[in-house]
CSV table of C-alpha atoms and ligand atoms in Angstrom, one decimal:
chain,number,residue,atom,x,y,z
A,1,LEU,CA,-0.4,-59.4,-1.0
A,2,LEU,CA,0.5,-56.5,1.3
A,3,MET,CA,-1.4,-58.1,4.3
A,4,ASP,CA,0.6,-61.2,3.8
A,5,GLN,CA,3.8,-59.3,3.8
A,6,LEU,CA,2.7,-57.5,6.8
A,7,THR,CA,1.8,-60.8,8.7
A,8,GLY,CA,5.2,-62.2,7.5
A,9,MET,CA,7.2,-59.3,9.2
A,10,ASP,CA,5.0,-59.6,12.3
A,11,GLN,CA,5.9,-63.3,12.6
A,12,LEU,CA,9.6,-62.7,11.8
A,13,GLU,CA,9.5,-60.1,14.8
A,14,LYS,CA,7.9,-62.6,17.2
A,15,ARG,CA,10.2,-65.4,16.1
A,16,LEU,CA,13.2,-63.3,16.7
A,17,ALA,CA,12.0,-61.9,20.2
A,18,THR,CA,11.2,-65.3,21.3
A,19,LYS,CA,14.7,-66.7,20.1
A,20,PHE,CA,16.3,-63.9,22.1
A,21,ASN,CA,14.1,-64.0,24.9
A,22,ILE,CA,13.6,-60.1,24.9
A,23,GLU,CA,10.6,-57.9,25.2
A,24,ARG,CA,10.3,-56.7,21.5
A,25,CYS,CA,11.8,-56.9,18.2
A,26,LEU,CA,10.9,-54.5,15.2
A,27,ILE,CA,12.1,-55.4,11.8
A,28,VAL,CA,12.7,-52.9,8.9
A,29,SER,CA,12.6,-54.3,5.5
A,30,GLY,CA,15.8,-54.4,3.4
A,31,ASN,CA,19.5,-54.6,4.2
A,32,SER,CA,21.1,-51.6,5.8
A,33,ASP,CA,24.5,-52.8,4.5
A,34,GLU,CA,23.3,-51.8,0.8
A,35,GLN,CA,20.6,-49.5,1.6
A,36,PRO,CA,21.4,-46.4,3.7
A,37,LYS,CA,17.6,-45.5,3.9
A,38,VAL,CA,17.0,-48.4,6.2
A,39,VAL,CA,19.1,-46.8,9.0
A,40,GLY,CA,16.9,-43.8,8.5
A,41,ASP,CA,14.0,-46.2,9.2
A,42,PHE,CA,15.5,-47.5,12.3
A,43,GLY,CA,15.6,-43.6,13.3
A,44,GLU,CA,12.0,-43.3,12.8
A,45,LEU,CA,11.2,-46.5,14.9
A,46,VAL,CA,13.7,-45.1,17.7
A,47,ASN,CA,11.9,-41.7,17.8
A,48,ASP,CA,8.5,-43.4,18.0
A,49,ALA,CA,9.5,-45.5,20.8
A,50,LEU,CA,11.0,-42.7,22.8
A,51,HIS,CA,7.7,-40.8,22.3
A,52,ARG,CA,5.9,-43.5,23.7
A,53,ARG,CA,8.2,-44.9,26.3
A,54,LEU,CA,9.6,-41.7,28.2
A,55,GLN,CA,7.9,-40.8,31.1
A,56,GLU,CA,6.6,-37.8,32.9
A,57,GLY,CA,9.3,-35.9,35.0
A,58,THR,CA,13.0,-36.0,34.0
A,59,ASN,CA,14.2,-38.6,31.7
A,60,ILE,CA,17.8,-39.5,31.5
A,61,ILE,CA,18.6,-41.1,28.1
A,62,ALA,CA,22.0,-42.5,27.7
A,63,VAL,CA,23.2,-43.1,24.2
A,64,MET,CA,26.2,-44.8,22.5
A,65,GLY,CA,28.1,-43.7,19.4
A,66,GLY,CA,28.7,-45.3,16.1
A,67,THR,CA,27.4,-44.5,12.5
A,68,THR,CA,24.1,-46.2,13.2
A,69,MET,CA,23.5,-43.9,16.2
A,70,ALA,CA,24.7,-40.8,14.4
A,71,GLU,CA,22.0,-41.4,11.8
A,72,ILE,CA,19.4,-42.2,14.3
A,73,ALA,CA,20.2,-39.0,15.9
A,74,LYS,CA,18.9,-37.0,12.9
A,75,HIS,CA,15.4,-38.5,13.1
A,76,VAL,CA,14.7,-37.4,16.8
A,77,THR,CA,11.8,-34.9,17.0
A,78,PRO,CA,10.8,-32.6,19.8
A,79,MET,CA,9.8,-34.6,22.9
A,80,GLU,CA,9.7,-31.9,25.8
A,81,THR,CA,6.2,-31.4,27.1
A,82,PRO,CA,5.3,-29.2,30.3
A,83,LYS,CA,5.5,-32.3,32.2
A,84,ARG,CA,8.4,-34.2,30.6
A,85,HIS,CA,12.0,-33.2,30.4
A,86,ASN,CA,14.7,-35.2,28.7
A,87,LEU,CA,18.3,-35.0,29.4
A,88,PHE,CA,20.5,-36.8,27.0
A,89,VAL,CA,24.0,-38.1,28.0
A,90,PRO,CA,26.9,-40.3,26.7
A,91,ALA,CA,26.5,-43.9,28.1
A,92,ARG,CA,30.3,-44.3,28.1
A,93,GLY,CA,33.3,-42.2,27.5
A,94,GLY,CA,36.7,-42.7,25.9
A,95,ILE,CA,36.2,-45.5,23.4
A,96,GLY,CA,38.0,-43.8,20.6
A,97,GLU,CA,35.6,-43.0,17.9
A,98,SER,CA,36.0,-40.1,15.6
A,99,VAL,CA,34.3,-36.9,16.5
A,100,SER,CA,31.1,-37.0,14.5
A,101,ILE,CA,30.1,-40.6,15.7
A,102,GLN,CA,31.2,-40.2,19.3
A,103,ALA,CA,28.6,-40.8,22.0
A,104,ASN,CA,29.0,-37.1,22.8
A,105,SER,CA,28.1,-35.9,19.5
A,106,VAL,CA,25.2,-38.4,19.1
A,107,SER,CA,23.9,-37.2,22.5
A,108,ALA,CA,24.2,-33.6,21.8
A,109,LEU,CA,22.4,-33.8,18.3
A,110,MET,CA,19.6,-35.8,19.9
A,111,ALA,CA,19.0,-33.2,22.5
A,112,ALA,CA,19.1,-30.6,20.1
A,113,ASN,CA,16.4,-32.2,17.9
A,114,ALA,CA,14.3,-33.2,21.1
A,115,LYS,CA,14.7,-29.8,22.4
A,116,GLY,CA,15.9,-31.2,25.7
A,117,ASP,CA,19.3,-30.8,27.4
A,118,HIS,CA,22.5,-32.7,27.2
A,119,ARG,CA,25.7,-33.3,29.2
A,120,VAL,CA,29.1,-34.1,27.9
A,121,LEU,CA,31.8,-36.4,29.2
A,122,TYR,CA,35.4,-35.8,28.1
A,123,VAL,CA,37.4,-38.6,29.1
A,124,PRO,CA,40.2,-39.5,26.4
A,125,GLU,CA,41.0,-43.0,25.4
A,126,GLN,CA,44.7,-43.6,26.0
A,127,LEU,CA,45.3,-42.5,29.8
A,128,SER,CA,48.0,-43.7,32.3
A,129,GLN,CA,46.2,-45.2,35.3
A,130,GLU,CA,47.3,-42.1,37.4
A,131,ALA,CA,45.7,-39.6,34.9
A,132,TYR,CA,42.5,-41.6,34.7
A,133,HIS,CA,42.1,-41.9,38.5
A,134,THR,CA,42.8,-38.2,38.8
A,135,LEU,CA,40.2,-37.2,36.2
A,136,LEU,CA,37.6,-39.6,37.7
A,137,LYS,CA,37.9,-37.5,40.8
A,138,GLU,CA,37.5,-34.1,39.1
A,139,PRO,CA,33.9,-32.7,40.2
A,140,SER,CA,32.6,-32.0,36.5
A,141,ILE,CA,33.3,-35.6,35.5
A,142,LYS,CA,32.1,-37.2,38.9
A,143,ASN,CA,29.0,-35.1,38.2
A,144,VAL,CA,28.3,-36.3,34.8
A,145,LEU,CA,29.1,-39.8,35.7
A,146,ALA,CA,26.5,-40.0,38.4
A,147,THR,CA,24.0,-38.7,36.2
A,148,ILE,CA,24.7,-41.3,33.5
A,149,LYS,CA,24.4,-44.0,36.3
A,150,GLU,CA,20.8,-42.6,36.7
A,151,ALA,CA,19.7,-43.1,33.2
A,152,ASN,CA,16.1,-44.6,32.6
A,153,CYS,CA,16.7,-45.2,29.0
A,154,VAL,CA,19.7,-46.5,27.0
A,155,ILE,CA,20.0,-46.6,23.3
A,156,HIS,CA,22.9,-48.4,21.8
A,157,SER,CA,24.1,-50.3,18.8
A,158,ILE,CA,26.1,-53.5,18.2
A,159,GLY,CA,29.1,-53.9,16.1
A,160,ARG,CA,31.4,-56.8,14.6
A,161,ALA,CA,34.3,-57.3,17.1
A,162,LEU,CA,37.4,-56.9,15.0
A,163,HIS,CA,36.0,-54.2,12.9
A,164,MET,CA,35.3,-52.3,16.0
A,165,ALA,CA,38.8,-53.1,17.4
A,166,VAL,CA,40.3,-51.5,14.4
A,167,ARG,CA,38.2,-48.5,14.4
A,168,ARG,CA,39.2,-47.8,18.0
A,169,LYS,CA,42.7,-48.4,17.2
A,170,MET,CA,43.2,-51.0,19.8
A,171,THR,CA,46.8,-52.3,19.9
A,172,GLU,CA,48.0,-55.4,17.8
A,173,ASP,CA,48.3,-57.4,20.9
A,174,GLU,CA,44.6,-56.5,22.0
A,175,ILE,CA,43.5,-57.6,18.4
A,176,VAL,CA,45.5,-60.8,18.6
A,177,THR,CA,44.0,-61.6,21.9
A,178,LEU,CA,40.4,-60.8,20.7
A,179,ARG,CA,41.2,-63.1,17.8
A,180,GLN,CA,42.4,-65.9,20.1
A,181,ASP,CA,39.1,-65.5,22.3
A,182,ARG,CA,37.2,-65.8,19.2
A,183,ALA,CA,35.4,-62.3,19.8
A,184,VAL,CA,32.7,-61.7,17.3
A,185,ALA,CA,30.5,-58.9,18.8
A,186,GLU,CA,30.9,-55.6,20.6
A,187,SER,CA,28.6,-53.3,22.6
A,188,PHE,CA,29.0,-50.9,25.4
A,189,GLY,CA,32.9,-51.3,25.1
A,190,TYR,CA,32.5,-55.0,26.0
A,191,PHE,CA,33.5,-57.8,23.5
A,192,PHE,CA,31.5,-61.2,23.3
A,193,ASP,CA,32.2,-64.5,21.7
A,194,ALA,CA,29.6,-66.5,19.8
A,195,SER,CA,28.3,-67.9,23.0
A,196,GLY,CA,27.6,-64.4,24.5
A,197,LYS,CA,30.6,-64.7,27.0
A,198,ILE,CA,32.2,-61.3,27.5
A,199,VAL,CA,35.9,-61.8,26.7
A,200,TYR,CA,37.1,-58.1,27.0
A,201,LYS,CA,36.1,-54.9,28.8
A,202,ALA,CA,37.1,-51.6,28.0
A,203,PRO,CA,38.1,-49.1,31.1
A,204,PRO,CA,35.0,-48.7,33.3
A,205,ILE,CA,34.0,-44.9,32.3
A,206,GLY,CA,30.1,-44.7,32.2
A,207,LEU,CA,27.5,-47.4,32.2
A,208,SER,CA,28.6,-50.9,33.2
A,209,PHE,CA,26.7,-53.9,31.9
A,210,GLU,CA,25.4,-54.3,35.4
A,211,ASP,CA,24.0,-50.8,35.2
A,212,VAL,CA,22.3,-51.6,31.7
A,213,GLU,CA,20.5,-54.8,33.3
A,214,LYS,CA,18.7,-52.3,35.6
A,215,ILE,CA,17.5,-49.9,33.1
A,216,PRO,CA,13.9,-50.2,32.2
A,217,THR,CA,14.0,-49.0,28.6
A,218,VAL,CA,16.8,-50.6,26.5
A,219,ILE,CA,16.7,-50.1,22.8
A,220,ALA,CA,19.3,-52.0,20.7
A,221,VAL,CA,19.7,-50.9,17.0
A,222,ALA,CA,21.8,-52.8,14.5
A,223,GLY,CA,21.1,-54.3,11.1
A,224,GLY,CA,22.7,-55.5,7.9
A,225,LYS,CA,23.4,-59.0,7.0
A,226,SER,CA,27.1,-58.3,7.8
A,227,LYS,CA,26.1,-57.9,11.3
A,228,ALA,CA,24.1,-61.1,11.8
A,229,LYS,CA,26.7,-63.0,13.7
A,230,ALA,CA,27.4,-60.0,16.0
A,231,ILE,CA,23.7,-59.4,17.0
A,232,LEU,CA,23.3,-63.2,17.7
A,233,ALA,CA,26.2,-63.2,19.9
A,234,TYR,CA,25.2,-60.2,21.8
A,235,MET,CA,21.6,-61.1,22.2
A,236,LYS,CA,22.7,-64.1,24.3
A,237,HIS,CA,23.7,-61.5,26.8
A,238,ALA,CA,21.0,-58.8,26.3
A,239,PRO,CA,18.8,-57.9,29.1
A,240,GLU,CA,15.2,-59.1,28.9
A,241,GLN,CA,13.6,-55.6,28.7
A,242,THR,CA,15.6,-55.0,25.5
A,243,TRP,CA,13.8,-53.9,22.5
A,244,LEU,CA,15.8,-54.8,19.2
A,245,ILE,CA,15.3,-52.7,16.0
A,246,THR,CA,16.9,-54.6,13.1
A,247,ASP,CA,16.4,-55.2,9.4
A,248,GLU,CA,15.0,-58.1,7.5
A,249,ALA,CA,18.5,-59.1,6.0
A,250,ALA,CA,20.0,-59.5,9.6
A,251,ALA,CA,16.7,-61.2,11.0
A,252,ASN,CA,16.7,-63.9,8.0
A,253,GLU,CA,20.3,-64.5,8.3
A,254,ILE,CA,19.9,-65.1,12.2
A,255,LEU,CA,17.0,-67.4,11.7
A,256,LYS,CA,18.5,-69.4,8.8
A,257,GLY,CA,20.6,-71.4,11.3
A,258,ALA,CA,17.7,-71.7,13.7
B,1,LIG,O1,31.8,-47.2,19.6
B,1,LIG,C1,30.2,-47.3,19.8
B,1,LIG,C2,29.5,-48.2,19.1
B,1,LIG,O2,28.1,-47.8,19.5
B,1,LIG,C3,29.9,-49.6,19.5
B,1,LIG,O3,29.5,-50.0,20.8
B,1,LIG,C4,29.3,-50.5,18.5
B,1,LIG,O4,29.9,-51.8,18.3
B,1,LIG,C5,29.5,-49.6,17.3
B,1,LIG,O5,29.6,-48.3,17.8
B,1,LIG,C6,28.4,-49.6,16.0
B,1,LIG,O6,28.9,-48.8,15.2
B,1,LIG,P1,28.2,-48.7,13.7
B,1,LIG,O7,26.9,-48.2,13.9
B,1,LIG,O8,29.0,-47.7,12.9
B,1,LIG,O9,28.2,-50.1,13.0
């Protein structure tokens, strides 16, 4: 029976990776909407993937925020070696999450657990154009932005569009526009409709989608039946080198319509 289950999961992973045309898919059993332990399992898989994929020399690992990423950070284990150094940075700045789940916090915790280093990017969400352009000229900010652009690994999550718009306290007008444009997914500050088309972009601070496309290791982590539509939409746009880490509930829901 156990063998059958293992093969079943294997097949599910292959079907999903083929459907999305991505390098790999890893599926954890259960439903993260109802079982918090599943997110811990995502963390273990991300940690394994990092240990295997990070190279000799200096790795720059860009991370996003959110509750999934904050939990994953707790599962990172020491990954420094005499030949390998790891620097964690937030992938984007200023997208209005609360402190404990901000990309800066996730990056700092991962670095502490990995025994590596981290850099912070402090660019607040609501800025006038003028302040924004001035800030981007600040040497310390310019510096960290240049480092972020050199990332060779990125770990990110995927969220439901309207849920994320509300969580980030976007304006009523912006939310109305997102509804009109039928946004269903959000990742990296971009909103996507069900066909995978970008319908909204947050201010460009940090990694852009064009940057992500060139990064050799891209790990996307999102699960739960409630995120199935969001995952499906985002994956239409995901770069081919992406590894998707998800759960059985999301995978089954996605493949139901296939
Ligand atoms: O705001 C950061 C972010 O990673 C978003 O890009 C993503 O949609 C969301 O958080 C995921 O949040 P959660 O893990 O809490 O569902």
